[in-house]
Short mmCIF file of C-alpha atoms and ligand atoms in Angstrom, two decimals:
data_model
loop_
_atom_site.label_atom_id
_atom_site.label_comp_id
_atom_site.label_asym_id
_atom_site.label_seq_id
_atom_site.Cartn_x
_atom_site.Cartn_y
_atom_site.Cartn_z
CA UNK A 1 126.77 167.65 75.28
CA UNK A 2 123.46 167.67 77.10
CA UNK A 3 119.81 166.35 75.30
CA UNK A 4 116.15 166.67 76.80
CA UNK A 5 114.48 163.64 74.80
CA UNK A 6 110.97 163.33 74.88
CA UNK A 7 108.60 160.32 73.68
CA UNK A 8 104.85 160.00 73.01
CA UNK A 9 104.67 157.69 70.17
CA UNK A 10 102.14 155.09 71.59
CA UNK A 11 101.41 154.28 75.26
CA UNK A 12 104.50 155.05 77.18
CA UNK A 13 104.91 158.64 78.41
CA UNK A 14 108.44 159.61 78.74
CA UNK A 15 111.45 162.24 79.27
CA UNK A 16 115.38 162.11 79.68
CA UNK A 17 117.97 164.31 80.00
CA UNK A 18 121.43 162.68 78.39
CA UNK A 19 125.04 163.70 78.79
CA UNK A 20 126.65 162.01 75.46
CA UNK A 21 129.60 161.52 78.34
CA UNK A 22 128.05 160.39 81.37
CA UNK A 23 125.02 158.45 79.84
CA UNK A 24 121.80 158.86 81.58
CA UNK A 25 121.40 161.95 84.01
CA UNK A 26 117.62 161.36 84.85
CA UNK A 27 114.65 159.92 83.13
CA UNK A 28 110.89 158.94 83.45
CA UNK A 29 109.16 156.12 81.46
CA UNK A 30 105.27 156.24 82.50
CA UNK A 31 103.65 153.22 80.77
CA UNK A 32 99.48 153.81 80.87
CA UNK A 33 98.85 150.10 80.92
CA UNK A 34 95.96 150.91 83.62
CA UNK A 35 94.53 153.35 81.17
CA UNK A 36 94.07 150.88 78.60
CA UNK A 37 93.94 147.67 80.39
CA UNK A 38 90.21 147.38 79.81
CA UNK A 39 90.16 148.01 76.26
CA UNK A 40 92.91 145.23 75.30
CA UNK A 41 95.20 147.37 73.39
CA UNK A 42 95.92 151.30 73.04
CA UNK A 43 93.30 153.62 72.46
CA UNK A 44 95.10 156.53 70.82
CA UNK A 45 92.62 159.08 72.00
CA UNK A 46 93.10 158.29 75.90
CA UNK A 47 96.97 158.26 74.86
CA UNK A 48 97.59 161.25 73.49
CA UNK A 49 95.09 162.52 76.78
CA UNK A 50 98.01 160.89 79.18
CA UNK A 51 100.77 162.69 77.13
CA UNK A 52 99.39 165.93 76.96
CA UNK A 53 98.87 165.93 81.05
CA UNK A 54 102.17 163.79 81.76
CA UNK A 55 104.73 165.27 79.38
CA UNK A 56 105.38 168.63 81.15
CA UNK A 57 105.65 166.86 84.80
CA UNK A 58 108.00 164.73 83.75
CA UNK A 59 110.19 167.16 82.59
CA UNK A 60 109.81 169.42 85.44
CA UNK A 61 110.88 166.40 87.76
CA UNK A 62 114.36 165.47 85.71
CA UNK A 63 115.55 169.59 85.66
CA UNK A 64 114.71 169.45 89.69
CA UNK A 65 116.49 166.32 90.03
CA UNK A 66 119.62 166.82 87.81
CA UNK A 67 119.68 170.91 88.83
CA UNK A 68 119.92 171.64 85.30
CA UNK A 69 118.34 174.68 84.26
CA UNK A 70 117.34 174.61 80.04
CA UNK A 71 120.40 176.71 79.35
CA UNK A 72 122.62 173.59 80.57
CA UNK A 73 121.32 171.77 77.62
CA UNK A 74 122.51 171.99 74.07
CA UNK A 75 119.21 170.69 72.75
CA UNK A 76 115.54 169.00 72.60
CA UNK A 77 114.50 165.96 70.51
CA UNK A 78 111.42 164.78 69.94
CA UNK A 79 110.03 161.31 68.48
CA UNK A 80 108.46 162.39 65.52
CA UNK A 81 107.43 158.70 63.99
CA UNK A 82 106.21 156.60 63.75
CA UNK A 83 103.71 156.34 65.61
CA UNK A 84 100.28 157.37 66.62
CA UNK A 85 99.59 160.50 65.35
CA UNK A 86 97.73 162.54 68.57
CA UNK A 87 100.70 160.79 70.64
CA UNK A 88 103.68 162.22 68.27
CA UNK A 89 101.88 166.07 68.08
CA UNK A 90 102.58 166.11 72.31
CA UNK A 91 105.90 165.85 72.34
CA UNK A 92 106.91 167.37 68.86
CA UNK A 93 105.02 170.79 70.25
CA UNK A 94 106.16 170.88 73.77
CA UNK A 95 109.81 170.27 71.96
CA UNK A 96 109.13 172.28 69.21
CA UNK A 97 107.81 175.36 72.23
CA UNK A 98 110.78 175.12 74.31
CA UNK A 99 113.30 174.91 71.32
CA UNK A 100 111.87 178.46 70.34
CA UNK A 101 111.42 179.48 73.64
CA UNK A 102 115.12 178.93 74.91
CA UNK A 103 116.54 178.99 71.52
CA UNK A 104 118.05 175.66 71.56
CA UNK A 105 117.95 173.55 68.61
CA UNK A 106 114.88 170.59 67.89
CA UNK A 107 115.79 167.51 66.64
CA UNK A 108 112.97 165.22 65.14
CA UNK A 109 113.90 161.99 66.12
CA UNK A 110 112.75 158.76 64.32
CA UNK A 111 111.37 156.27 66.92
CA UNK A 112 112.97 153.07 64.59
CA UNK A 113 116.29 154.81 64.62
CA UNK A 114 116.55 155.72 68.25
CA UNK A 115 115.91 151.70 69.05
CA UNK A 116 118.61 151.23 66.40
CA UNK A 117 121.16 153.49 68.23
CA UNK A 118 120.39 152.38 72.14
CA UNK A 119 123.01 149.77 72.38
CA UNK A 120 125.84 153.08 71.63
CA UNK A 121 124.12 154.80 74.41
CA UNK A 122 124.92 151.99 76.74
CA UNK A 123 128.25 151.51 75.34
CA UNK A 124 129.62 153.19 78.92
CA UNK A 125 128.69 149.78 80.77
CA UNK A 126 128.85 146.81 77.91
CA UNK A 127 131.57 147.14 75.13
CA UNK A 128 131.32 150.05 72.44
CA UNK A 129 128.96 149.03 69.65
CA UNK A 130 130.48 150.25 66.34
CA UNK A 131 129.50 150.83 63.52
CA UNK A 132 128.24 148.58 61.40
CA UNK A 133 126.02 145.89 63.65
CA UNK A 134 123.39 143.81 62.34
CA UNK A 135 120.06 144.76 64.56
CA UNK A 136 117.37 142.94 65.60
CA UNK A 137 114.50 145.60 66.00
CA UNK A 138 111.41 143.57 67.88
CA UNK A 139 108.81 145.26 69.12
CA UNK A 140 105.39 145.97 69.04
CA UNK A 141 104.83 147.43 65.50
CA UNK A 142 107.96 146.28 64.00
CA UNK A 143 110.09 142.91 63.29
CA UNK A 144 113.37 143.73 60.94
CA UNK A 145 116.94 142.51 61.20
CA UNK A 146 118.81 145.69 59.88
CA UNK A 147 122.17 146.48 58.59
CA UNK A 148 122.92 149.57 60.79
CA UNK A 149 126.08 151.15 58.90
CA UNK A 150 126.01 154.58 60.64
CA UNK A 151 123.64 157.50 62.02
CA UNK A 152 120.91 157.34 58.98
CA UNK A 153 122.44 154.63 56.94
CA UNK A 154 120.25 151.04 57.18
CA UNK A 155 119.25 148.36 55.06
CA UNK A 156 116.77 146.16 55.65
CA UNK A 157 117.51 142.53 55.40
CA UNK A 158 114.04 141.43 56.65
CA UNK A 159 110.69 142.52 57.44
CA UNK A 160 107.78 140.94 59.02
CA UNK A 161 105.05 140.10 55.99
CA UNK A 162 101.72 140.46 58.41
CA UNK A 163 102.07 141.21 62.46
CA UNK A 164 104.85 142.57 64.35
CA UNK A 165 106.28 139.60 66.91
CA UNK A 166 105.46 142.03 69.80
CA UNK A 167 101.83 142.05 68.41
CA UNK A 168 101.89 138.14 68.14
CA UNK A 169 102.81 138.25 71.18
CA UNK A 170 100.14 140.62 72.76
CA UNK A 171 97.49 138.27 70.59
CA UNK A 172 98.76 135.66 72.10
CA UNK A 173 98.04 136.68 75.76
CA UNK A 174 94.52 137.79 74.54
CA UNK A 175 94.20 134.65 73.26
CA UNK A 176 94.81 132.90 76.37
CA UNK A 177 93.05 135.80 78.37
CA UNK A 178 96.14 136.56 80.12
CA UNK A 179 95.36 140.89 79.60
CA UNK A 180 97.80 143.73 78.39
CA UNK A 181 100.31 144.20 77.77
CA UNK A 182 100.89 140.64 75.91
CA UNK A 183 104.67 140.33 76.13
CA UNK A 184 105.36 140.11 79.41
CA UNK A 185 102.07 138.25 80.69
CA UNK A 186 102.98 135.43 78.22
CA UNK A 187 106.85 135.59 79.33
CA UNK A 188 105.47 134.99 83.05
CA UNK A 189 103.43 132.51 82.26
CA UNK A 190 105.84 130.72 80.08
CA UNK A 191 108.13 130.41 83.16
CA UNK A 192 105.38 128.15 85.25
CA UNK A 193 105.02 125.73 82.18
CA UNK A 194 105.20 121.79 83.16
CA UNK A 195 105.71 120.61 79.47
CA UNK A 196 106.88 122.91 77.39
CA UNK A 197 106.55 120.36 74.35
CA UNK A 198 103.01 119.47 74.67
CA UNK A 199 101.69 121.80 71.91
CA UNK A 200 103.08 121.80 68.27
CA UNK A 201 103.15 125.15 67.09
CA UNK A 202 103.84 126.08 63.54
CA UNK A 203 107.11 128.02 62.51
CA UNK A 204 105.84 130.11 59.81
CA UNK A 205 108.72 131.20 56.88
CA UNK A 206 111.51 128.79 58.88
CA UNK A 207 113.62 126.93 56.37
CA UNK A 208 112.34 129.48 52.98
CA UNK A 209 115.19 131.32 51.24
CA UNK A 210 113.64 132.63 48.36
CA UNK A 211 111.89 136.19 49.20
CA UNK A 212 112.97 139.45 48.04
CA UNK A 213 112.34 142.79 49.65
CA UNK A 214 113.77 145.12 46.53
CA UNK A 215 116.09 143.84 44.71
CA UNK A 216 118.05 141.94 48.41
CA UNK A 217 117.34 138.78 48.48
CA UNK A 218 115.80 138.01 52.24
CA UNK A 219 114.18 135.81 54.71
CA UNK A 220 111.35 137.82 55.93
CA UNK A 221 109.07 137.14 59.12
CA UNK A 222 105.60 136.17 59.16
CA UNK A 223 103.19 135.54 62.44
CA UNK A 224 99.61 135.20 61.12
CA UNK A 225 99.86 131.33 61.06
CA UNK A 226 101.63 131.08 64.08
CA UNK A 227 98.46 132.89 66.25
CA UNK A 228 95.92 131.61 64.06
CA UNK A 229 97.48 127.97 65.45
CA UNK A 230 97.72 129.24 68.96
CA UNK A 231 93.63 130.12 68.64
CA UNK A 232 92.50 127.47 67.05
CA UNK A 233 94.12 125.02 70.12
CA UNK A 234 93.49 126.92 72.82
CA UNK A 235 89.86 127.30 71.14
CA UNK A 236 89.49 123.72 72.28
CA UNK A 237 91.00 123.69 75.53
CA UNK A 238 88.66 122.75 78.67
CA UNK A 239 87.58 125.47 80.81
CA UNK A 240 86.45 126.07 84.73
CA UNK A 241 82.82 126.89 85.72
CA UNK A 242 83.83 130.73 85.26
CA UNK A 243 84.32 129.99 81.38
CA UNK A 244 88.27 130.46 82.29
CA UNK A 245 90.95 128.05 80.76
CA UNK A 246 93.43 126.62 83.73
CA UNK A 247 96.82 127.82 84.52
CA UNK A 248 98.59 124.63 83.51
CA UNK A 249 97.20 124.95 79.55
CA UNK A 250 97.75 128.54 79.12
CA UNK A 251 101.18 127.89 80.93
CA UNK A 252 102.38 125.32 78.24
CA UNK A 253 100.63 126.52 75.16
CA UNK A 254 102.92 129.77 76.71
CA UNK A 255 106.08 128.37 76.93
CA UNK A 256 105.08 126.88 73.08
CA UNK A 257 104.59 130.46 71.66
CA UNK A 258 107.46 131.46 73.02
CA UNK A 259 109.65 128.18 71.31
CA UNK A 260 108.41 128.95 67.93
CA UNK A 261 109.21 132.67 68.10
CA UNK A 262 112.61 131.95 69.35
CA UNK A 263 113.26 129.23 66.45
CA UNK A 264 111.85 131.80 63.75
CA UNK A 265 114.09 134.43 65.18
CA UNK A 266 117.51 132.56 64.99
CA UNK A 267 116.74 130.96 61.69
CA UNK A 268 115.80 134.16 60.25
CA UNK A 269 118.91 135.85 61.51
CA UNK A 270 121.16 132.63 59.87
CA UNK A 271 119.67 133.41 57.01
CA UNK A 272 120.19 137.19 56.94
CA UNK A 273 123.92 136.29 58.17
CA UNK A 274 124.34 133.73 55.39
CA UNK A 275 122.48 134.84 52.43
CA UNK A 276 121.07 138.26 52.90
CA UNK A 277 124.38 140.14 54.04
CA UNK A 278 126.27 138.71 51.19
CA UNK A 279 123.43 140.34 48.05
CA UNK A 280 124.57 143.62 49.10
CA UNK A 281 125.84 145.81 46.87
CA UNK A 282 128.64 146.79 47.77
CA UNK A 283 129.75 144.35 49.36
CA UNK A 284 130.36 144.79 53.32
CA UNK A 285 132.76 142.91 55.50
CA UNK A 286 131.45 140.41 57.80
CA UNK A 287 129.96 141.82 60.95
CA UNK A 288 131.46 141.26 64.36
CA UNK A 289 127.85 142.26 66.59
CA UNK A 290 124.39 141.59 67.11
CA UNK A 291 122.03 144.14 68.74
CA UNK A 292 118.93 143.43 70.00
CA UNK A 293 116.30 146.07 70.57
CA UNK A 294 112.63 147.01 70.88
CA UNK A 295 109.99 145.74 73.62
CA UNK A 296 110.43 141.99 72.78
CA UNK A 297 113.83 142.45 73.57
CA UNK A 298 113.03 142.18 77.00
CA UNK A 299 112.15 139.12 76.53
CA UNK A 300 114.23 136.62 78.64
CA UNK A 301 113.78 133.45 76.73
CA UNK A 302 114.74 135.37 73.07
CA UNK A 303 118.15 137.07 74.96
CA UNK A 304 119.09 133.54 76.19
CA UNK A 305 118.56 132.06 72.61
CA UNK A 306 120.64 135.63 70.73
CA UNK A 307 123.11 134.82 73.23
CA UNK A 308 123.87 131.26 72.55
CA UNK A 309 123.87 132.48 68.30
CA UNK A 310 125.92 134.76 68.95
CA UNK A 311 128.55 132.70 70.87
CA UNK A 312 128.19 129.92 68.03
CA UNK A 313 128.44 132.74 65.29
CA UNK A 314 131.44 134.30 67.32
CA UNK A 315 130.06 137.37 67.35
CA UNK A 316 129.31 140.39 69.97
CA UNK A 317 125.93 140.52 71.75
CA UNK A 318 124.62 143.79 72.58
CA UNK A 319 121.29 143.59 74.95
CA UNK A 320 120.22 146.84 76.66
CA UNK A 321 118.35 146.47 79.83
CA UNK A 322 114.57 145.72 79.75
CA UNK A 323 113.64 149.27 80.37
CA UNK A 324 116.08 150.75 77.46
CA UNK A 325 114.51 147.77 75.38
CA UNK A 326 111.27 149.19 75.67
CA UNK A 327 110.06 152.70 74.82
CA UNK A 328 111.30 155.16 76.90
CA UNK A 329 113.35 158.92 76.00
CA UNK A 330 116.98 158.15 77.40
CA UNK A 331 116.85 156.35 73.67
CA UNK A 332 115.96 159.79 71.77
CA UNK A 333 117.90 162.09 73.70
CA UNK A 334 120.68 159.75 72.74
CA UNK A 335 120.07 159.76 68.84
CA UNK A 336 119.57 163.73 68.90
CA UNK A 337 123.31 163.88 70.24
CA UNK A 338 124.66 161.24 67.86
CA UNK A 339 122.67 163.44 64.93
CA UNK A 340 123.53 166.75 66.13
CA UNK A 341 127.49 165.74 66.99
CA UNK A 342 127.54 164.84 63.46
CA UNK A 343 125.94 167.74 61.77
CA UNK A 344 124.79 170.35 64.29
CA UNK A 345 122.16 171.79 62.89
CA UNK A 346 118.61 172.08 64.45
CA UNK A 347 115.67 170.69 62.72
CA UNK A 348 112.71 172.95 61.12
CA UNK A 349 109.75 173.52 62.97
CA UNK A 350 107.41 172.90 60.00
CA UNK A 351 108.89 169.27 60.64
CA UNK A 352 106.06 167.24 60.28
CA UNK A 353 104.52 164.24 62.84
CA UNK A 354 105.13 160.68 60.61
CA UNK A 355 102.63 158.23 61.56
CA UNK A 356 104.80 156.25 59.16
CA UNK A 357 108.47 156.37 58.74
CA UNK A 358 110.37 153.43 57.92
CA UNK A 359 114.03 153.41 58.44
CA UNK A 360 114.98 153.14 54.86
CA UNK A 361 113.70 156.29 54.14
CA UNK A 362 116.11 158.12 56.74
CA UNK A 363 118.91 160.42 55.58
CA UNK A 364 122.08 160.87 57.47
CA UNK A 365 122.67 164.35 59.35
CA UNK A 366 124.65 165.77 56.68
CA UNK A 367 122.18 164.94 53.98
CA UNK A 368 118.79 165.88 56.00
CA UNK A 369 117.27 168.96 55.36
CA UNK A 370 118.05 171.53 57.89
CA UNK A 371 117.03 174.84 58.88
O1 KG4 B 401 109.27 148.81 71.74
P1 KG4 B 401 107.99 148.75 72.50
O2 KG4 B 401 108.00 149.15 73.96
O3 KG4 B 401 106.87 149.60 71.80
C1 KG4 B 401 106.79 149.72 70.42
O4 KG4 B 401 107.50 150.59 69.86
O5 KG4 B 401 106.03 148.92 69.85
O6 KG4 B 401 107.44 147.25 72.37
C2 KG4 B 401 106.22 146.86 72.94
C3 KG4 B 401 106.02 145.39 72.67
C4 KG4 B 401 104.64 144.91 73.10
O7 KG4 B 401 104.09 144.14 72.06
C5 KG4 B 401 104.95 144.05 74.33
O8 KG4 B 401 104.01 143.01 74.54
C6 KG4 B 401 106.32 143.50 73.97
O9 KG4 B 401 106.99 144.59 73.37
N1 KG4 B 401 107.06 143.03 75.15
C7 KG4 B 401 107.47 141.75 75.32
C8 KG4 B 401 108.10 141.71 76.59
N2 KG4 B 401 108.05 142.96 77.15
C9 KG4 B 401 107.42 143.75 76.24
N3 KG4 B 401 107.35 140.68 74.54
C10 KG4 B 401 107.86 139.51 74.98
N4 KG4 B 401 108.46 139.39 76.19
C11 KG4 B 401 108.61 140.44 77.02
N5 KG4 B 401 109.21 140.30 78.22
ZN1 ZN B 402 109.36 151.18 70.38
#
């Protein structure tokens, strides 16, 4: 089975074709850094701009190079949230066109989810990742560990209270003047620090055991603190005669950042091992895998620390490349197939764009409403 997946949902223009047997036939990630560089963040308006002109190229380019012609494939799916809204019409409409166009069937695909299911899609070079994994979704709008039980089924064991660790992260580097994107301008200059312990960071929500998200008991994220302490010291570093701090500072107050995020992460994901697993209702056995995904992902420092967890915890660690960690369509091709292959049905057109769609509120295929 054969998917064209398509994603516009914030700054990275992108298109895949995916055979659910061979993995990925050909794909294009086009991240408009450049575009945005000189605002400090993503202006939605100049993104949906670089969609709209990038989108059809791209898909031109992976039919030429994989020869397929759009009766080869078996179907189209879109991201469809969440997201920013003038970035999630492109891609929904050019899907939503061809679909009727061909007649092949659109699947909407929820951005969250398709994260969620990347480590199955790369299943062909690490081992399989079955069902159910416990998923670490960091990126640059969300921070969750997640139960992921099947196609549509998740519970969410914790949730970031303010920022999203891929936006402490990007706050971080603005902080420090190091540009966009954040992530991997602070991992960079991390790597040059001489004294990695000469800034105390906070560890915001480390050690607390007593939130609840519903009625499961959880130990939620929270990053506010963490950059407001990273301002307020680098506020008061020394700077040259261009009003710029030096490369040493930003270098260690870096490599600090980066320390506290990995300690929050692995105490957070103790306590959804320890405590938060065990409230469910009903009860699950205990899980034998660890995912990681979203941009953060990437990050080297946070894979090195999952790693070691995992090996202590015994379990499985599942880390897709840097470039399947980040946003890119191989990953909603991929959770069209594992939708459609369980209920193949296509999608109605009147499906609607969700600037917000958390994964809790997902159905699985057989439940959704279809067409
Ligand atoms: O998943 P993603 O590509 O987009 C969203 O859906 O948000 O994640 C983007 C986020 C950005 O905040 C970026 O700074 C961060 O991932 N990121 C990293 C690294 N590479 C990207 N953060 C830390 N270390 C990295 N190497
Ligand atoms: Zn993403």
């Amino acid at each position: 089975m054969i998917f064209l997946g398509l994603e516009s949902s914030c700054d990275e223009t992108a298109a895949a074709l995916v055979d659910d047997q061979k993995g990925i036939l050909a794909q294009r990630i086009f991240s408009q850094f450049d575009a945005h560089r000189a605002f400090g963040g993503v202006v939605p308006e100049i993104a949906a701009r670089h969609h709209l002109e990038i989108l059809p190229n791209q898909i031109q380019e992976i039919f030429k190079e994989t020869k397929l012609e759009i009766d080869d494939i078996d179907g189209i799916a879109a991201t469809a949230g969440p997201g920013l809204l003038g970035g999630l019409i492109i891609a929904s409409l050019i899907a939503k066109s061809m679909a009727l166009a061909a007649n092949k069937p659109y699947i909407a695909i929820n951005h969250l989810e398709a994260h969620a299911l990347t480590a199955r899609l790369i299943a062909t070079i690490q081992d399989k990742a079955d069902f159910p994994f416990c998923l670490l979704l960091v990126s640059g709008g969300h921070c969750q560990i997640v139960l992921v039980k099947g196609v549509g089924e998740y519970n969410l064991l914790a949730t970031s209270l303010d920022d999203a660790v891929g936006e402490a992260f990007d706050k971080t580097a603005k902080i420090l003047g190091l540009g966009y994107p954040g992530g991997p301008a602070v991992q960079a200059m991390a790597k040059q620090a001489r004294n990695g312990n000469r800034f105390k960071l906070p560890r915001p929500m480390v050690g607390k055991k007593n939130l609840s998200i519903g009625e499961i008991a959880s130990g939620n994220f929270s990053f506010s603190g963490l950059k407001a302490a990273v301002r307020r010291q680098v506020e008061a570093f020394p700077t040259d005669e261009n009003g710029h701090y030096f490369p040493n500072d930003c270098a260690d107050m870096a490599a600090a950042f980066e320390d506290a995020v990995v300690d929050i992460m692995i105490d957070r994901l103790n306590f959804a091992m320890d405590i938060s697993l065990k409230t469910l209702n009903p009860p699950i056995a205990p899980l034998k895998r660890l995912v990681v995904a979203g941009g953060v992902g990437a990050n080297l420092r946070l894979r090195a620390a999952l790693l070691d967890f995992c090996n202590l915890r015994g379990l499985a660690f599942t880390a897709p490349p840097a470039e399947l960690c980040a946003d890119n369509a191989a990953m909603i091709a991929w959770a069209g197939i594992e939708r459609f292959r369980i209920s193949p049905k296509a999608d109605s057109y009147d499906f609607k764009a969700r600037p917000r769609w958390p994964l809790a509120e997902l159905t699985t295929p057989n439940q959704a409403e279809m067409i």
